[in-house]
């Protein structure tokens, strides 16, 4: 071998060694990215806590030294708890759902949870009157809504994900068709309602922490904690499942059973949030999209905390600004849905596909 060829071989070996030196199976490509992640996560958590403290004590009509100050703060704590429940449900559900479907456009709302919620409440006031809807509260009706939503999703998964031709795309298509049909039925019934009944119903159909009832918390909180822990514990397997059926199977992961198990957990979280607070269609999409930008990693162990921090900051800041700055308490969910919808359109136009 001549000197020139030997030198070229040396350069190739050096380049290859440098290339392998920079390759890593770690969650972050560089230490700088990891440091940026933790800095941003801590800053988001601090801002979320700051806004939540503002919701608790700012503009409190009762003086601090008054005996009524603590009861007022406790009522506001109920709203904070409802926000935390919504954040956990939507953030974890949307990120997980987009990972198992390998699509960052769709959301669990496509499975028809909001449509079924709307159909239940609309049919209640349509057939039984406004009084029945007003009294449609308590542990029994709440659990009824959750069970119906979970059963619908289980039937959808069991039917469309099992068998020779089972696939996610067909499941999503059927979910969209069912949701559209339920929305059409609800719209038809709403058009036949009296104006006063329609106003009462419309207040229920807007997603808001004001819809939540603290008497549900002893049931809801343990369920949410258990399901959230199960999803977080499943993070490593979710990393593999998100790579697709062929890759996950080669790694020894049972792809179809993992998908069904994960979808069951998602349906429980989405059912709880929808029954407790109401529909929040684009909120989860907004949180997930921002989380992917803020956390430059594939590892769900890091994406999940970022999604929770961003989701908590979005809701606490939105409610604080709308309540105490703009005095527009009833439009918080509308504003969040509007921003989520705009972000959705921007992502669609940039990707030019679904």
GROMACS .gro file of N, CA and C in nm, residues 33-181:
model
  447
   33UNK      N    1  -2.797   1.996   2.559
   33UNK     CA    2  -2.941   1.975   2.544
   33UNK      C    3  -3.003   1.929   2.676
   34UNK      N    4  -2.932   1.842   2.748
   34UNK     CA    5  -2.983   1.794   2.875
   34UNK      C    6  -2.993   1.908   2.977
   35UNK      N    7  -2.889   1.992   2.981
   35UNK     CA    8  -2.891   2.106   3.073
   35UNK      C    9  -3.003   2.202   3.038
   36UNK      N   10  -3.023   2.226   2.908
   36UNK     CA   11  -3.131   2.315   2.863
   36UNK      C   12  -3.267   2.258   2.903
   37UNK      N   13  -3.282   2.126   2.891
   37UNK     CA   14  -3.408   2.062   2.927
   37UNK      C   15  -3.440   2.085   3.074
   38UNK      N   16  -3.345   2.056   3.163
   38UNK     CA   17  -3.371   2.069   3.306
   38UNK      C   18  -3.393   2.214   3.347
   39UNK      N   19  -3.320   2.306   3.284
   39UNK     CA   20  -3.340   2.448   3.314
   39UNK      C   21  -3.481   2.493   3.276
   40UNK      N   22  -3.523   2.453   3.155
   40UNK     CA   23  -3.656   2.491   3.107
   40UNK      C   24  -3.765   2.425   3.192
   41UNK      N   25  -3.746   2.298   3.229
   41UNK     CA   26  -3.845   2.228   3.309
   41UNK      C   27  -3.863   2.294   3.445
   42UNK      N   28  -3.753   2.328   3.510
   42UNK     CA   29  -3.760   2.394   3.641
   42UNK      C   30  -3.827   2.530   3.629
   43UNK      N   31  -3.795   2.605   3.522
   43UNK     CA   32  -3.856   2.737   3.503
   43UNK      C   33  -4.007   2.725   3.481
   44UNK      N   34  -4.049   2.627   3.402
   44UNK     CA   35  -4.193   2.608   3.377
   44UNK      C   36  -4.267   2.569   3.504
   45UNK      N   37  -4.207   2.480   3.582
   45UNK     CA   38  -4.270   2.439   3.708
   45UNK      C   39  -4.283   2.558   3.803
   46UNK      N   40  -4.177   2.639   3.810
   46UNK     CA   41  -4.180   2.757   3.899
   46UNK      C   42  -4.288   2.855   3.855
   47UNK      N   43  -4.303   2.878   3.724
   47UNK     CA   44  -4.406   2.968   3.675
   47UNK      C   45  -4.546   2.912   3.702
   48UNK      N   46  -4.562   2.782   3.683
   48UNK     CA   47  -4.691   2.720   3.712
   48UNK      C   48  -4.730   2.734   3.858
   49UNK      N   49  -4.633   2.713   3.948
   49UNK     CA   50  -4.659   2.729   4.091
   49UNK      C   51  -4.692   2.874   4.124
   50UNK      N   52  -4.622   2.967   4.059
   50UNK     CA   53  -4.646   3.109   4.082
   50UNK      C   54  -4.789   3.148   4.044
   51UNK      N   55  -4.834   3.103   3.926
   51UNK     CA   56  -4.971   3.134   3.882
   51UNK      C   57  -5.075   3.064   3.970
   52UNK      N   58  -5.044   2.942   4.015
   52UNK     CA   59  -5.139   2.873   4.102
   52UNK      C   60  -5.151   2.944   4.237
   53UNK      N   61  -5.039   2.996   4.288
   53UNK     CA   62  -5.046   3.075   4.412
   53UNK      C   63  -5.126   3.202   4.390
   54UNK      N   64  -5.112   3.262   4.271
   54UNK     CA   65  -5.191   3.379   4.239
   54UNK      C   66  -5.340   3.349   4.236
   55UNK      N   67  -5.375   3.230   4.182
   55UNK     CA   68  -5.516   3.191   4.182
   55UNK      C   69  -5.570   3.172   4.323
   56UNK      N   70  -5.484   3.132   4.416
   56UNK     CA   71  -5.529   3.105   4.552
   56UNK      C   72  -5.550   3.232   4.634
   57UNK      N   73  -5.458   3.328   4.621
   57UNK     CA   74  -5.460   3.441   4.715
   57UNK      C   75  -5.484   3.576   4.649
   58UNK      N   76  -5.460   3.587   4.518
   58UNK     CA   77  -5.473   3.720   4.455
   58UNK      C   78  -5.619   3.761   4.446
   59UNK      N   79  -5.645   3.887   4.473
   59UNK     CA   80  -5.778   3.945   4.460
   59UNK      C   81  -5.882   3.872   4.545
   60UNK      N   82  -5.837   3.825   4.660
   60UNK     CA   83  -5.929   3.759   4.753
   60UNK      C   84  -6.014   3.867   4.822
   61UNK      N   85  -6.146   3.860   4.810
   61UNK     CA   86  -6.231   3.965   4.868
   61UNK      C   87  -6.231   3.966   5.021
   62UNK      N   88  -6.181   3.859   5.081
   62UNK     CA   89  -6.182   3.849   5.227
   62UNK      C   90  -6.043   3.886   5.280
   63UNK      N   91  -6.032   3.974   5.380
   63UNK     CA   92  -5.901   4.009   5.437
   63UNK      C   93  -5.829   3.887   5.493
   64UNK      N   94  -5.697   3.895   5.496
   64UNK     CA   95  -5.616   3.782   5.541
   64UNK      C   96  -5.645   3.748   5.687
   65UNK      N   97  -5.670   3.850   5.769
   65UNK     CA   98  -5.692   3.825   5.911
   65UNK      C   99  -5.836   3.784   5.942
   66UNK      N  100  -5.919   3.769   5.840
   66UNK     CA  101  -6.058   3.730   5.862
   66UNK      C  102  -6.069   3.578   5.875
   67UNK      N  103  -6.161   3.529   5.959
   67UNK     CA  104  -6.181   3.383   5.971
   67UNK      C  105  -6.230   3.320   5.841
   68UNK      N  106  -6.289   3.399   5.753
   68UNK     CA  107  -6.342   3.346   5.627
   68UNK      C  108  -6.235   3.334   5.518
   69UNK      N  109  -6.114   3.382   5.546
   69UNK     CA  110  -6.010   3.380   5.444
   69UNK      C  111  -5.974   3.236   5.405
   70UNK      N  112  -5.953   3.151   5.505
   70UNK     CA  113  -5.913   3.013   5.479
   70UNK      C  114  -6.021   2.935   5.402
   71UNK      N  115  -6.150   2.945   5.439
   71UNK     CA  116  -6.253   2.875   5.360
   71UNK      C  117  -6.256   2.918   5.213
   72UNK      N  118  -6.232   3.048   5.187
   72UNK     CA  119  -6.230   3.094   5.047
   72UNK      C  120  -6.112   3.031   4.974
   73UNK      N  121  -5.996   3.027   5.040
   73UNK     CA  122  -5.878   2.966   4.979
   73UNK      C  123  -5.902   2.818   4.953
   74UNK      N  124  -5.970   2.751   5.045
   74UNK     CA  125  -5.998   2.609   5.026
   74UNK      C  126  -6.085   2.585   4.904
   75UNK      N  127  -6.182   2.672   4.881
   75UNK     CA  128  -6.265   2.657   4.761
   75UNK      C  129  -6.182   2.677   4.635
   76UNK      N  130  -6.085   2.768   4.643
   76UNK     CA  131  -5.997   2.786   4.527
   76UNK      C  132  -5.901   2.669   4.509
   77UNK      N  133  -5.866   2.603   4.620
   77UNK     CA  134  -5.781   2.484   4.610
   77UNK      C  135  -5.852   2.374   4.531
   78UNK      N  136  -5.984   2.365   4.545
   78UNK     CA  137  -6.060   2.268   4.467
   78UNK      C  138  -6.041   2.291   4.317
   79UNK      N  139  -6.038   2.418   4.277
   79UNK     CA  140  -6.015   2.450   4.135
   79UNK      C  141  -5.875   2.410   4.092
   80UNK      N  142  -5.775   2.431   4.178
   80UNK     CA  143  -5.637   2.392   4.147
   80UNK      C  144  -5.628   2.240   4.131
   81UNK      N  145  -5.697   2.167   4.219
   81UNK     CA  146  -5.696   2.020   4.211
   81UNK      C  147  -5.759   1.975   4.079
   82UNK      N  148  -5.869   2.040   4.040
   82UNK     CA  149  -5.933   2.005   3.913
   82UNK      C  150  -5.840   2.034   3.795
   83UNK      N  151  -5.765   2.143   3.804
   83UNK     CA  152  -5.668   2.176   3.698
   83UNK      C  153  -5.560   2.068   3.691
   84UNK      N  154  -5.509   2.025   3.806
   84UNK     CA  155  -5.404   1.922   3.807
   84UNK      C  156  -5.457   1.792   3.746
   85UNK      N  157  -5.582   1.757   3.779
   85UNK     CA  158  -5.641   1.635   3.722
   85UNK      C  159  -5.651   1.647   3.570
   86UNK      N  160  -5.698   1.761   3.521
   86UNK     CA  161  -5.709   1.782   3.377
   86UNK      C  162  -5.573   1.777   3.310
   87UNK      N  163  -5.472   1.835   3.373
   87UNK     CA  164  -5.337   1.836   3.317
   87UNK      C  165  -5.284   1.694   3.304
   88UNK      N  166  -5.296   1.615   3.410
   88UNK     CA  167  -5.246   1.478   3.407
   88UNK      C  168  -5.318   1.396   3.300
   89UNK      N  169  -5.450   1.408   3.297
   89UNK     CA  170  -5.529   1.328   3.203
   89UNK      C  171  -5.496   1.362   3.058
   90UNK      N  172  -5.502   1.489   3.024
   90UNK     CA  173  -5.484   1.528   2.884
   90UNK      C  174  -5.338   1.521   2.839
   91UNK      N  175  -5.245   1.561   2.924
   91UNK     CA  176  -5.105   1.562   2.884
   91UNK      C  177  -5.054   1.420   2.860
   92UNK      N  178  -5.073   1.333   2.958
   92UNK     CA  179  -5.025   1.196   2.943
   92UNK      C  180  -5.098   1.122   2.833
   93UNK      N  181  -5.230   1.143   2.824
   93UNK     CA  182  -5.310   1.071   2.723
   93UNK      C  183  -5.270   1.110   2.582
   94UNK      N  184  -5.254   1.240   2.556
   94UNK     CA  185  -5.226   1.283   2.419
   94UNK      C  186  -5.087   1.241   2.374
   95UNK      N  187  -4.986   1.261   2.460
   95UNK     CA  188  -4.850   1.220   2.425
   95UNK      C  189  -4.845   1.070   2.400
   96UNK      N  190  -4.907   0.992   2.487
   96UNK     CA  191  -4.907   0.846   2.471
   96UNK      C  192  -4.981   0.804   2.345
   97UNK      N  193  -5.097   0.866   2.321
   97UNK     CA  194  -5.177   0.831   2.204
   97UNK      C  195  -5.102   0.862   2.074
   98UNK      N  196  -5.036   0.975   2.069
   98UNK     CA  197  -4.960   1.010   1.949
   98UNK      C  198  -4.841   0.917   1.929
   99UNK      N  199  -4.786   0.867   2.038
   99UNK     CA  200  -4.671   0.777   2.027
   99UNK      C  201  -4.711   0.640   1.974
  100UNK      N  202  -4.820   0.584   2.027
  100UNK     CA  203  -4.859   0.449   1.983
  100UNK      C  204  -4.917   0.451   1.842
  101UNK      N  205  -4.973   0.564   1.799
  101UNK     CA  206  -5.023   0.574   1.662
  101UNK      C  207  -4.918   0.627   1.566
  102UNK      N  208  -4.802   0.669   1.622
  102UNK     CA  209  -4.693   0.723   1.541
  102UNK      C  210  -4.740   0.841   1.454
  103UNK      N  211  -4.821   0.927   1.515
  103UNK     CA  212  -4.876   1.042   1.445
  103UNK      C  213  -4.893   1.156   1.544
  104UNK      N  214  -4.827   1.269   1.519
  104UNK     CA  215  -4.830   1.381   1.611
  104UNK      C  216  -4.938   1.483   1.578
  105UNK      N  217  -5.033   1.444   1.499
  105UNK     CA  218  -5.145   1.531   1.462
  105UNK      C  219  -5.272   1.494   1.538
  106UNK      N  220  -5.297   1.366   1.552
  106UNK     CA  221  -5.424   1.321   1.608
  106UNK      C  222  -5.423   1.327   1.761
  107UNK      N  223  -5.541   1.324   1.820
  107UNK     CA  224  -5.557   1.329   1.965
  107UNK      C  225  -5.658   1.221   2.009
  108UNK      N  226  -5.661   1.187   2.138
  108UNK     CA  227  -5.760   1.089   2.185
  108UNK      C  228  -5.904   1.134   2.167
  109UNK      N  229  -5.926   1.263   2.143
  109UNK     CA  230  -6.061   1.313   2.121
  109UNK      C  231  -6.126   1.249   1.999
  110UNK      N  232  -6.043   1.198   1.907
  110UNK     CA  233  -6.097   1.133   1.788
  110UNK      C  234  -6.174   1.006   1.821
  111UNK      N  235  -6.153   0.952   1.941
  111UNK     CA  236  -6.223   0.830   1.980
  111UNK      C  237  -6.365   0.857   2.027
  112UNK      N  238  -6.405   0.984   2.037
  112UNK     CA  239  -6.545   1.017   2.062
  112UNK      C  240  -6.584   1.042   2.205
  113UNK      N  241  -6.487   1.069   2.294
  113UNK     CA  242  -6.522   1.093   2.434
  113UNK      C  243  -6.608   1.218   2.450
  114UNK      N  244  -6.564   1.328   2.387
  114UNK     CA  245  -6.639   1.453   2.398
  114UNK      C  246  -6.778   1.441   2.334
  115UNK      N  247  -6.784   1.370   2.222
  115UNK     CA  248  -6.913   1.352   2.155
  115UNK      C  249  -7.011   1.273   2.240
  116UNK      N  250  -6.960   1.169   2.307
  116UNK     CA  251  -7.047   1.090   2.394
  116UNK      C  252  -7.090   1.170   2.516
  117UNK      N  253  -6.999   1.250   2.571
  117UNK     CA  254  -7.034   1.337   2.684
  117UNK      C  255  -7.145   1.433   2.645
  118UNK      N  256  -7.131   1.495   2.527
  118UNK     CA  257  -7.234   1.588   2.478
  118UNK      C  258  -7.366   1.516   2.455
  119UNK      N  259  -7.361   1.395   2.400
  119UNK     CA  260  -7.484   1.321   2.373
  119UNK      C  261  -7.556   1.283   2.503
  120UNK      N  262  -7.480   1.244   2.607
  120UNK     CA  263  -7.541   1.206   2.735
  120UNK      C  264  -7.615   1.324   2.796
  121UNK      N  265  -7.551   1.440   2.802
  121UNK     CA  266  -7.612   1.556   2.865
  121UNK      C  267  -7.727   1.613   2.781
  122UNK      N  268  -7.709   1.612   2.649
  122UNK     CA  269  -7.816   1.664   2.562
  122UNK      C  270  -7.940   1.575   2.569
  123UNK      N  271  -7.921   1.444   2.566
  123UNK     CA  272  -8.036   1.355   2.574
  123UNK      C  273  -8.105   1.362   2.711
  124UNK      N  274  -8.026   1.388   2.817
  124UNK     CA  275  -8.086   1.400   2.951
  124UNK      C  276  -8.183   1.518   2.957
  125UNK      N  277  -8.138   1.635   2.908
  125UNK     CA  278  -8.226   1.752   2.914
  125UNK      C  279  -8.337   1.743   2.809
  126UNK      N  280  -8.311   1.672   2.698
  126UNK     CA  281  -8.412   1.661   2.592
  126UNK      C  282  -8.528   1.572   2.635
  127UNK      N  283  -8.498   1.460   2.698
  127UNK     CA  284  -8.602   1.365   2.735
  127UNK      C  285  -8.661   1.389   2.874
  128UNK      N  286  -8.581   1.445   2.966
  128UNK     CA  287  -8.626   1.455   3.106
  128UNK      C  288  -8.635   1.598   3.157
  129UNK      N  289  -8.591   1.696   3.078
  129UNK     CA  290  -8.604   1.835   3.118
  129UNK      C  291  -8.482   1.891   3.188
  130UNK      N  292  -8.486   2.024   3.208
  130UNK     CA  293  -8.372   2.093   3.268
  130UNK      C  294  -8.349   2.049   3.412
  131UNK      N  295  -8.457   2.020   3.484
  131UNK     CA  296  -8.442   1.977   3.623
  131UNK      C  297  -8.361   1.849   3.635
  132UNK      N  298  -8.382   1.758   3.542
  132UNK     CA  299  -8.306   1.633   3.544
  132UNK      C  300  -8.158   1.657   3.519
  133UNK      N  301  -8.126   1.750   3.428
  133UNK     CA  302  -7.986   1.780   3.401
  133UNK      C  303  -7.920   1.847   3.520
  134UNK      N  304  -7.993   1.938   3.585
  134UNK     CA  305  -7.937   2.007   3.701
  134UNK      C  306  -7.908   1.907   3.813
  135UNK      N  307  -7.997   1.810   3.829
  135UNK     CA  308  -7.979   1.710   3.935
  135UNK      C  309  -7.898   1.589   3.888
  136UNK      N  310  -7.849   1.595   3.762
  136UNK     CA  311  -7.765   1.486   3.711
  136UNK      C  312  -7.622   1.506   3.761
  137UNK      N  313  -7.607   1.492   3.889
  137UNK     CA  314  -7.477   1.511   3.955
  137UNK      C  315  -7.469   1.414   4.072
  138UNK      N  316  -7.350   1.403   4.125
  138UNK     CA  317  -7.327   1.308   4.232
  138UNK      C  318  -7.240   1.193   4.184
  139UNK      N  319  -7.202   1.108   4.276
  139UNK     CA  320  -7.110   0.999   4.244
  139UNK      C  321  -7.169   0.903   4.142
  140UNK      N  322  -7.299   0.872   4.155
  140UNK     CA  323  -7.363   0.777   4.064
  140UNK      C  324  -7.359   0.823   3.918
  141UNK      N  325  -7.415   0.941   3.886
  141UNK     CA  326  -7.409   0.989   3.748
  141UNK      C  327  -7.266   1.006   3.694
  142UNK      N  328  -7.174   1.050   3.783
  142UNK     CA  329  -7.036   1.066   3.739
  142UNK      C  330  -6.975   0.932   3.698
  143UNK      N  331  -6.990   0.831   3.784
  143UNK     CA  332  -6.937   0.699   3.751
  143UNK      C  333  -7.007   0.639   3.630
  144UNK      N  334  -7.137   0.670   3.614
  144UNK     CA  335  -7.210   0.622   3.497
  144UNK      C  336  -7.147   0.674   3.368
  145UNK      N  337  -7.115   0.804   3.365
  145UNK     CA  338  -7.053   0.862   3.247
  145UNK      C  339  -6.916   0.800   3.220
  146UNK      N  340  -6.835   0.785   3.325
  146UNK     CA  341  -6.702   0.727   3.308
  146UNK      C  342  -6.711   0.585   3.255
  147UNK      N  343  -6.800   0.504   3.314
  147UNK     CA  344  -6.813   0.364   3.273
  147UNK      C  345  -6.861   0.354   3.129
  148UNK      N  346  -6.959   0.436   3.091
  148UNK     CA  347  -7.009   0.433   2.953
  148UNK      C  348  -6.898   0.467   2.854
  149UNK      N  349  -6.820   0.570   2.883
  149UNK     CA  350  -6.711   0.609   2.793
  149UNK      C  351  -6.605   0.501   2.783
  150UNK      N  352  -6.567   0.442   2.896
  150UNK     CA  353  -6.466   0.337   2.895
  150UNK      C  354  -6.518   0.213   2.821
  151UNK      N  355  -6.643   0.176   2.844
  151UNK     CA  356  -6.701   0.060   2.775
  151UNK      C  357  -6.704   0.082   2.624
  152UNK      N  358  -6.741   0.204   2.582
  152UNK     CA  359  -6.745   0.232   2.440
  152UNK      C  360  -6.606   0.215   2.378
  153UNK      N  361  -6.504   0.267   2.447
  153UNK     CA  362  -6.369   0.255   2.394
  153UNK      C  363  -6.320   0.111   2.396
  154UNK      N  364  -6.356   0.034   2.500
  154UNK     CA  365  -6.315  -0.106   2.506
  154UNK      C  366  -6.377  -0.188   2.394
  155UNK      N  367  -6.505  -0.161   2.366
  155UNK     CA  368  -6.571  -0.229   2.254
  155UNK      C  369  -6.502  -0.193   2.124
  156UNK      N  370  -6.466  -0.066   2.110
  156UNK     CA  371  -6.398  -0.019   1.989
  156UNK      C  372  -6.264  -0.089   1.973
  157UNK      N  373  -6.185  -0.097   2.082
  157UNK     CA  374  -6.055  -0.162   2.075
  157UNK      C  375  -6.068  -0.311   2.050
  158UNK      N  376  -6.157  -0.376   2.129
  158UNK     CA  377  -6.171  -0.521   2.116
  158UNK      C  378  -6.218  -0.565   1.980
  159UNK      N  379  -6.302  -0.483   1.920
  159UNK     CA  380  -6.357  -0.519   1.789
  159UNK      C  381  -6.259  -0.488   1.675
  160UNK      N  382  -6.197  -0.371   1.681
  160UNK     CA  383  -6.119  -0.323   1.568
  160UNK      C  384  -5.969  -0.353   1.578
  161UNK      N  385  -5.920  -0.387   1.697
  161UNK     CA  386  -5.777  -0.416   1.709
  161UNK      C  387  -5.749  -0.565   1.721
  162UNK      N  388  -5.853  -0.646   1.726
  162UNK     CA  389  -5.834  -0.791   1.733
  162UNK      C  390  -5.869  -0.851   1.598
  163UNK      N  391  -5.823  -0.968   1.575
  163UNK     CA  392  -5.853  -1.034   1.448
  163UNK      C  393  -5.744  -1.011   1.346
  164UNK      N  394  -5.762  -1.070   1.233
  164UNK     CA  395  -5.660  -1.068   1.128
  164UNK      C  396  -5.639  -0.931   1.068
  165UNK      N  397  -5.748  -0.853   1.057
  165UNK     CA  398  -5.739  -0.724   0.988
  165UNK      C  399  -5.742  -0.605   1.084
  166UNK      N  400  -5.719  -0.632   1.211
  166UNK     CA  401  -5.721  -0.523   1.309
  166UNK      C  402  -5.607  -0.425   1.288
  167UNK      N  403  -5.637  -0.298   1.288
  167UNK     CA  404  -5.533  -0.196   1.277
  167UNK      C  405  -5.583  -0.065   1.336
  168UNK      N  406  -5.488   0.022   1.372
  168UNK     CA  407  -5.520   0.149   1.437
  168UNK      C  408  -5.594   0.244   1.344
  169UNK      N  409  -5.556   0.244   1.216
  169UNK     CA  410  -5.618   0.337   1.122
  169UNK      C  411  -5.769   0.313   1.112
  170UNK      N  412  -5.808   0.187   1.106
  170UNK     CA  413  -5.950   0.154   1.098
  170UNK      C  414  -6.021   0.195   1.227
  171UNK      N  415  -5.955   0.174   1.341
  171UNK     CA  416  -6.013   0.212   1.469
  171UNK      C  417  -6.037   0.362   1.475
  172UNK      N  418  -5.938   0.441   1.430
  172UNK     CA  419  -5.952   0.586   1.432
  172UNK      C  420  -6.063   0.632   1.338
  173UNK      N  421  -6.073   0.568   1.221
  173UNK     CA  422  -6.177   0.605   1.126
  173UNK      C  423  -6.315   0.579   1.183
  174UNK      N  424  -6.334   0.463   1.245
  174UNK     CA  425  -6.464   0.430   1.305
  174UNK      C  426  -6.492   0.525   1.422
  175UNK      N  427  -6.389   0.558   1.500
  175UNK     CA  428  -6.407   0.653   1.611
  175UNK      C  429  -6.454   0.789   1.562
  176UNK      N  430  -6.397   0.836   1.450
  176UNK     CA  431  -6.439   0.964   1.393
  176UNK      C  432  -6.584   0.957   1.345
  177UNK      N  433  -6.621   0.845   1.281
  177UNK     CA  434  -6.758   0.830   1.231
  177UNK      C  435  -6.857   0.828   1.347
  178UNK      N  436  -6.824   0.754   1.454
  178UNK     CA  437  -6.913   0.749   1.571
  178UNK      C  438  -6.926   0.886   1.635
  179UNK      N  439  -6.812   0.957   1.649
  179UNK     CA  440  -6.815   1.092   1.707
  179UNK      C  441  -6.898   1.188   1.624
  180UNK      N  442  -6.884   1.180   1.492
  180UNK     CA  443  -6.963   1.266   1.404
  180UNK      C  444  -7.112   1.236   1.416
  181UNK      N  445  -7.146   1.107   1.423
  181UNK     CA  446  -7.287   1.070   1.437
  181UNK      C  447  -7.346   1.118   1.568
   0.00000   0.00000   0.00000
